[in-house]
Amino acid sequence: MKSITNSRTKHFYLFISPWLFGFLALTAGPMIYSLYMSFTDWKLFGGSSWIGLENYRLLTQDFIFWKSLWNTFYYTFVGVPLGLVAGYLLAVLLNTKVKFMGTFRTLFYLPSLVPAVANSLLWLLIFQPEFGLANTVLSSIGFPTSDWIASETMVKPALIIMSLWGAGGGMVIYLAGLQGVPQSLYEAAEMDGAGRFKKFIHVTIPMTSHVIFFNLIMGMIGSFQIFTQSYVMSNGGPNYASLFMVQYLYQNAFDYFNMGYASAVAWALFVIILIFTVIQFKVFGKRVYYED
């Protein structure tokens, strides 16, 4: 019996060895090394020396870092709730039984399959202040136009509007959750006199809370790491108004070759994401319904 157990253990480690090697070499190893680099003044093409917490002390006095942190918070705490609501309502709409529903679901899901760079180039044309589609539509119906990505006040809302374009990704997960809600619960609610709205509030939302919670966690983590959209559309401007933390990290690493400071920014971002993820589990985790 013991020999069988040992043999299974060996086979287990043999089969997971490719993943284990990839995790250690490409994830855990670089993370540990970046933590070490965050305590040095290493320039990419020069030597390095141990400077302790100096990079983290400089972060607290760095105006651009705080600006990028504010931009990241703004994008996350405004964009994620809007994306959750848009994706959920879209899923509810596409959960009805009408003709060509499969086609509609495909059309709404397609934007989330388009690469981020291609999406950004498309919306760059839409938000062009001079000839963009957004201003053309606004002026045609008598509304004032905007400078969008050229405006300090409108560049972040423009990026948030663009993020809603990809709500179809979350919609698919919501759809799976909605279709798993037992019909018997709706029938029981109808017998108690509940209308559509009450069934939605007291049956649909609680029974899909685990899916909402999953999309909340993943959406927040993804929003904290926004990079491509702002890099392509506005390159962090104007006047740092769309400079997010990951782009500031990238600038320090590959524009200024200050790898030590960039590593400190990366670990600051990691700690922030970790804190907000733990808070979400503490606040919402116990309110989520899971099937036994």
CSV table of C-alpha atoms in Angstrom, one decimal:
chain,number,residue,atom,x,y,z
A,1,MET,CA,0.0,0.0,0.0
A,2,LYS,CA,2.8,2.3,0.9
A,3,SER,CA,4.6,1.6,-2.4
A,4,ILE,CA,1.4,2.5,-4.3
A,5,THR,CA,1.2,5.8,-2.4
A,6,ASN,CA,4.8,6.6,-3.1
A,7,SER,CA,4.4,5.8,-6.8
A,8,ARG,CA,1.3,8.1,-7.0
A,9,THR,CA,3.2,10.9,-5.3
A,10,LYS,CA,6.1,10.6,-7.8
A,11,HIS,CA,3.7,10.6,-10.7
A,12,PHE,CA,1.9,13.6,-9.2
A,13,TYR,CA,5.2,15.6,-9.0
A,14,LEU,CA,6.2,14.4,-12.5
A,15,PHE,CA,3.0,15.6,-14.1
A,16,ILE,CA,3.0,19.0,-12.4
A,17,SER,CA,6.7,19.5,-12.9
A,18,PRO,CA,6.3,21.6,-16.1
A,19,TRP,CA,3.9,24.0,-14.3
A,20,LEU,CA,6.1,24.0,-11.2
A,21,PHE,CA,9.2,24.9,-13.3
A,22,GLY,CA,7.3,27.7,-15.1
A,23,PHE,CA,5.9,29.1,-11.8
A,24,LEU,CA,9.3,29.1,-10.1
A,25,ALA,CA,11.2,30.4,-13.1
A,26,LEU,CA,8.7,32.9,-14.6
A,27,THR,CA,6.6,34.0,-11.6
A,28,ALA,CA,8.0,33.4,-8.1
A,29,GLY,CA,11.7,33.9,-9.1
A,30,PRO,CA,11.2,37.3,-10.8
A,31,MET,CA,8.9,38.4,-8.0
A,32,ILE,CA,11.5,37.6,-5.3
A,33,TYR,CA,14.3,39.2,-7.4
A,34,SER,CA,12.2,42.4,-8.0
A,35,LEU,CA,11.7,42.6,-4.2
A,36,TYR,CA,15.4,42.5,-3.8
A,37,MET,CA,15.9,45.2,-6.5
A,38,SER,CA,13.4,47.5,-4.8
A,39,PHE,CA,16.0,47.9,-2.0
A,40,THR,CA,18.8,48.8,-4.4
A,41,ASP,CA,19.6,51.8,-6.7
A,42,TRP,CA,20.2,49.5,-9.7
A,43,LYS,CA,20.3,51.3,-13.0
A,44,LEU,CA,19.7,48.9,-16.0
A,45,PHE,CA,23.2,49.5,-17.5
A,46,GLY,CA,25.1,50.2,-14.3
A,47,GLY,CA,26.0,48.7,-11.0
A,48,SER,CA,23.8,48.5,-8.0
A,49,SER,CA,24.1,49.0,-4.3
A,50,TRP,CA,21.9,48.3,-1.3
A,51,ILE,CA,20.0,51.4,-0.2
A,52,GLY,CA,17.4,49.8,2.1
A,53,LEU,CA,14.0,51.6,2.2
A,54,GLU,CA,15.3,54.7,0.3
A,55,ASN,CA,13.2,53.9,-2.8
A,56,TYR,CA,10.0,53.6,-0.7
A,57,ARG,CA,10.9,56.8,1.1
A,58,LEU,CA,11.2,58.6,-2.2
A,59,LEU,CA,7.8,57.2,-3.3
A,60,THR,CA,6.1,59.1,-0.4
A,61,GLN,CA,7.6,62.4,-1.7
A,62,ASP,CA,7.0,61.7,-5.4
A,63,PHE,CA,4.2,63.9,-6.8
A,64,ILE,CA,4.0,61.9,-10.0
A,65,PHE,CA,3.6,58.7,-8.1
A,66,TRP,CA,0.7,60.1,-6.0
A,67,LYS,CA,-0.8,61.5,-9.2
A,68,SER,CA,-0.7,58.1,-10.9
A,69,LEU,CA,-2.1,56.5,-7.7
A,70,TRP,CA,-5.1,58.9,-7.8
A,71,ASN,CA,-5.6,58.3,-11.5
A,72,THR,CA,-5.6,54.5,-10.8
A,73,PHE,CA,-8.1,54.8,-7.9
A,74,TYR,CA,-10.4,57.1,-10.0
A,75,TYR,CA,-10.4,54.6,-12.9
A,76,THR,CA,-11.0,51.6,-10.7
A,77,PHE,CA,-13.6,52.9,-8.3
A,78,VAL,CA,-15.6,54.6,-11.0
A,79,GLY,CA,-15.1,52.2,-13.9
A,80,VAL,CA,-15.4,48.8,-12.1
A,81,PRO,CA,-18.9,49.5,-10.7
A,82,LEU,CA,-20.1,50.8,-14.0
A,83,GLY,CA,-18.7,47.8,-15.8
A,84,LEU,CA,-20.3,45.4,-13.3
A,85,VAL,CA,-23.7,47.0,-13.8
A,86,ALA,CA,-23.4,47.2,-17.6
A,87,GLY,CA,-22.3,43.5,-17.9
A,88,TYR,CA,-25.0,42.3,-15.5
A,89,LEU,CA,-27.9,44.2,-17.2
A,90,LEU,CA,-26.6,43.0,-20.6
A,91,ALA,CA,-26.6,39.4,-19.3
A,92,VAL,CA,-30.2,39.8,-17.9
A,93,LEU,CA,-31.3,41.2,-21.3
A,94,LEU,CA,-29.6,38.4,-23.2
A,95,ASN,CA,-31.0,35.7,-20.9
A,96,THR,CA,-34.5,36.0,-22.4
A,97,LYS,CA,-35.8,33.6,-25.0
A,98,VAL,CA,-36.2,35.4,-28.3
A,99,LYS,CA,-35.1,34.7,-31.9
A,100,PHE,CA,-31.5,35.0,-32.9
A,101,MET,CA,-30.4,35.3,-29.2
A,102,GLY,CA,-27.2,33.4,-30.0
A,103,THR,CA,-26.3,36.0,-32.6
A,104,PHE,CA,-26.9,38.9,-30.2
A,105,ARG,CA,-24.8,37.2,-27.5
A,106,THR,CA,-21.9,36.7,-30.0
A,107,LEU,CA,-22.1,40.4,-31.2
A,108,PHE,CA,-21.9,41.7,-27.6
A,109,TYR,CA,-19.1,39.3,-26.7
A,110,LEU,CA,-17.0,40.1,-29.8
A,111,PRO,CA,-15.5,43.4,-28.6
A,112,SER,CA,-13.9,41.6,-25.6
A,113,LEU,CA,-12.0,39.4,-28.1
A,114,VAL,CA,-10.3,42.3,-29.9
A,115,PRO,CA,-6.7,42.9,-28.8
A,116,ALA,CA,-6.3,45.9,-26.4
A,117,VAL,CA,-4.1,47.8,-28.9
A,118,ALA,CA,-6.6,47.4,-31.7
A,119,ASN,CA,-9.4,48.5,-29.4
A,120,SER,CA,-7.3,51.5,-28.3
A,121,LEU,CA,-6.6,52.6,-31.8
A,122,LEU,CA,-10.3,52.4,-32.7
A,123,TRP,CA,-11.3,54.5,-29.7
A,124,LEU,CA,-8.5,56.9,-30.4
A,125,LEU,CA,-10.3,57.7,-33.6
A,126,ILE,CA,-13.6,58.0,-31.9
A,127,PHE,CA,-12.3,60.4,-29.2
A,128,GLN,CA,-10.3,62.6,-31.6
A,129,PRO,CA,-11.2,66.2,-30.6
A,130,GLU,CA,-11.2,67.5,-34.2
A,131,PHE,CA,-12.7,64.8,-36.4
A,132,GLY,CA,-13.7,62.0,-33.9
A,133,LEU,CA,-17.0,60.2,-34.1
A,134,ALA,CA,-18.0,61.1,-30.5
A,135,ASN,CA,-17.9,64.9,-31.2
A,136,THR,CA,-19.6,64.4,-34.6
A,137,VAL,CA,-22.5,62.7,-32.9
A,138,LEU,CA,-22.7,65.2,-30.1
A,139,SER,CA,-22.7,68.2,-32.4
A,140,SER,CA,-25.3,66.7,-34.7
A,141,ILE,CA,-27.8,66.4,-31.9
A,142,GLY,CA,-27.0,69.8,-30.5
A,143,PHE,CA,-24.8,68.9,-27.5
A,144,PRO,CA,-21.5,70.6,-26.7
A,145,THR,CA,-18.4,68.8,-27.8
A,146,SER,CA,-15.4,67.9,-25.7
A,147,ASP,CA,-11.6,67.6,-26.1
A,148,TRP,CA,-11.8,64.1,-24.7
A,149,ILE,CA,-8.3,62.6,-24.5
A,150,ALA,CA,-6.7,66.0,-25.0
A,151,SER,CA,-8.5,67.3,-21.9
A,152,GLU,CA,-7.3,66.8,-18.3
A,153,THR,CA,-10.8,66.5,-17.0
A,154,MET,CA,-12.2,64.2,-19.7
A,155,VAL,CA,-9.4,61.8,-20.5
A,156,LYS,CA,-10.2,59.5,-17.6
A,157,PRO,CA,-14.0,59.4,-18.2
A,158,ALA,CA,-13.1,58.7,-21.9
A,159,LEU,CA,-11.0,55.7,-20.9
A,160,ILE,CA,-13.8,54.5,-18.6
A,161,ILE,CA,-16.4,54.8,-21.4
A,162,MET,CA,-14.0,52.8,-23.6
A,163,SER,CA,-13.7,50.1,-20.9
A,164,LEU,CA,-17.5,49.6,-21.0
A,165,TRP,CA,-17.0,48.5,-24.6
A,166,GLY,CA,-15.5,45.2,-23.2
A,167,ALA,CA,-18.4,44.5,-20.8
A,168,GLY,CA,-19.3,41.4,-22.9
A,169,GLY,CA,-16.4,39.5,-21.2
A,170,GLY,CA,-18.1,39.7,-17.8
A,171,MET,CA,-21.5,39.2,-19.5
A,172,VAL,CA,-20.7,35.7,-20.5
A,173,ILE,CA,-19.9,34.8,-16.9
A,174,TYR,CA,-23.1,36.4,-15.6
A,175,LEU,CA,-25.1,34.5,-18.2
A,176,ALA,CA,-23.7,31.2,-16.9
A,177,GLY,CA,-24.7,32.2,-13.4
A,178,LEU,CA,-28.2,33.4,-14.5
A,179,GLN,CA,-28.9,30.1,-16.3
A,180,GLY,CA,-28.0,28.2,-13.1
A,181,VAL,CA,-30.8,29.9,-11.0
A,182,PRO,CA,-33.4,27.2,-10.3
A,183,GLN,CA,-36.8,27.9,-11.9
A,184,SER,CA,-38.5,26.5,-8.8
A,185,LEU,CA,-37.4,29.6,-6.8
A,186,TYR,CA,-39.1,31.9,-9.4
A,187,GLU,CA,-42.2,29.8,-9.2
A,188,ALA,CA,-42.2,29.9,-5.4
A,189,ALA,CA,-41.8,33.7,-5.5
A,190,GLU,CA,-44.7,34.0,-7.9
A,191,MET,CA,-46.9,32.0,-5.6
A,192,ASP,CA,-46.0,34.5,-2.9
A,193,GLY,CA,-47.1,37.4,-5.1
A,194,ALA,CA,-43.7,38.7,-6.2
A,195,GLY,CA,-43.5,40.6,-9.5
A,196,ARG,CA,-40.6,40.8,-11.9
A,197,PHE,CA,-38.8,43.5,-9.9
A,198,LYS,CA,-39.1,41.7,-6.6
A,199,LYS,CA,-38.0,38.4,-8.2
A,200,PHE,CA,-35.0,40.2,-9.6
A,201,ILE,CA,-34.0,41.7,-6.3
A,202,HIS,CA,-34.8,38.8,-4.0
A,203,VAL,CA,-34.0,35.8,-6.2
A,204,THR,CA,-31.8,36.6,-9.2
A,205,ILE,CA,-29.3,38.9,-7.5
A,206,PRO,CA,-28.8,36.7,-4.4
A,207,MET,CA,-28.5,33.5,-6.4
A,208,THR,CA,-25.9,35.0,-8.7
A,209,SER,CA,-24.0,36.9,-6.0
A,210,HIS,CA,-21.0,34.5,-6.3
A,211,VAL,CA,-20.6,35.5,-10.0
A,212,ILE,CA,-20.9,39.2,-9.2
A,213,PHE,CA,-18.3,38.8,-6.5
A,214,PHE,CA,-16.0,37.0,-8.9
A,215,ASN,CA,-16.3,39.7,-11.5
A,216,LEU,CA,-15.8,42.4,-8.8
A,217,ILE,CA,-12.5,40.8,-7.7
A,218,MET,CA,-11.2,40.2,-11.2
A,219,GLY,CA,-12.4,43.6,-12.4
A,220,MET,CA,-10.7,45.5,-9.6
A,221,ILE,CA,-7.4,43.6,-10.0
A,222,GLY,CA,-7.5,44.3,-13.8
A,223,SER,CA,-8.3,47.9,-13.4
A,224,PHE,CA,-5.5,48.5,-11.0
A,225,GLN,CA,-3.2,47.2,-13.8
A,226,ILE,CA,-4.5,49.3,-16.7
A,227,PHE,CA,-1.7,50.1,-19.1
A,228,THR,CA,-2.2,49.5,-22.8
A,229,GLN,CA,-5.3,51.8,-23.2
A,230,SER,CA,-3.7,54.9,-21.7
A,231,TYR,CA,-0.3,54.2,-23.2
A,232,VAL,CA,-1.7,54.0,-26.7
A,233,MET,CA,-4.4,56.7,-26.5
A,234,SER,CA,-2.9,59.4,-24.4
A,235,ASN,CA,0.6,58.2,-23.3
A,236,GLY,CA,-0.3,59.3,-19.7
A,237,GLY,CA,-1.2,62.9,-20.7
A,238,PRO,CA,-2.2,65.6,-20.7
A,239,ASN,CA,-0.2,66.8,-17.7
A,240,TYR,CA,-0.2,63.2,-16.2
A,241,ALA,CA,-4.0,63.2,-16.1
A,242,SER,CA,-4.1,59.6,-17.4
A,243,LEU,CA,-0.8,58.3,-16.1
A,244,PHE,CA,-1.6,55.1,-14.2
A,245,MET,CA,0.6,53.2,-11.8
A,246,VAL,CA,1.7,50.5,-14.2
A,247,GLN,CA,2.7,53.1,-16.9
A,248,TYR,CA,4.7,55.0,-14.3
A,249,LEU,CA,6.4,51.7,-13.4
A,250,TYR,CA,7.1,51.1,-17.1
A,251,GLN,CA,8.5,54.7,-17.5
A,252,ASN,CA,10.9,54.3,-14.6
A,253,ALA,CA,12.0,50.8,-15.8
A,254,PHE,CA,12.4,51.3,-19.5
A,255,ASP,CA,12.5,55.0,-20.2
A,256,TYR,CA,14.7,56.1,-17.2
A,257,PHE,CA,16.3,52.6,-16.7
A,258,ASN,CA,15.8,53.0,-12.9
A,259,MET,CA,14.9,49.4,-12.2
A,260,GLY,CA,15.2,49.7,-8.4
A,261,TYR,CA,12.6,52.5,-8.2
A,262,ALA,CA,10.4,50.8,-10.7
A,263,SER,CA,10.5,47.6,-8.5
A,264,ALA,CA,9.4,49.7,-5.5
A,265,VAL,CA,6.4,51.0,-7.5
A,266,ALA,CA,5.6,47.5,-8.5
A,267,TRP,CA,5.6,46.3,-4.9
A,268,ALA,CA,3.6,49.3,-3.8
A,269,LEU,CA,1.0,48.3,-6.4
A,270,PHE,CA,1.1,44.7,-5.3
A,271,VAL,CA,0.4,45.7,-1.7
A,272,ILE,CA,-2.5,48.0,-2.7
A,273,ILE,CA,-4.2,45.3,-4.7
A,274,LEU,CA,-3.7,42.8,-1.9
A,275,ILE,CA,-5.2,45.1,0.7
A,276,PHE,CA,-8.3,45.9,-1.5
A,277,THR,CA,-8.7,42.2,-2.3
A,278,VAL,CA,-8.7,41.3,1.4
A,279,ILE,CA,-11.1,44.1,2.2
A,280,GLN,CA,-13.5,42.8,-0.5
A,281,PHE,CA,-13.4,39.3,0.9
A,282,LYS,CA,-14.0,40.7,4.5
A,283,VAL,CA,-16.9,43.0,3.4
A,284,PHE,CA,-18.6,41.0,0.7
A,285,GLY,CA,-17.3,37.4,1.2
A,286,LYS,CA,-19.8,36.4,3.9
A,287,ARG,CA,-22.8,37.8,1.9
A,288,VAL,CA,-22.1,35.7,-1.2
A,289,TYR,CA,-24.3,32.6,-1.8
A,290,TYR,CA,-22.5,29.4,-2.8
A,291,GLU,CA,-24.3,26.2,-3.8
A,292,ASP,CA,-23.5,23.2,-1.5
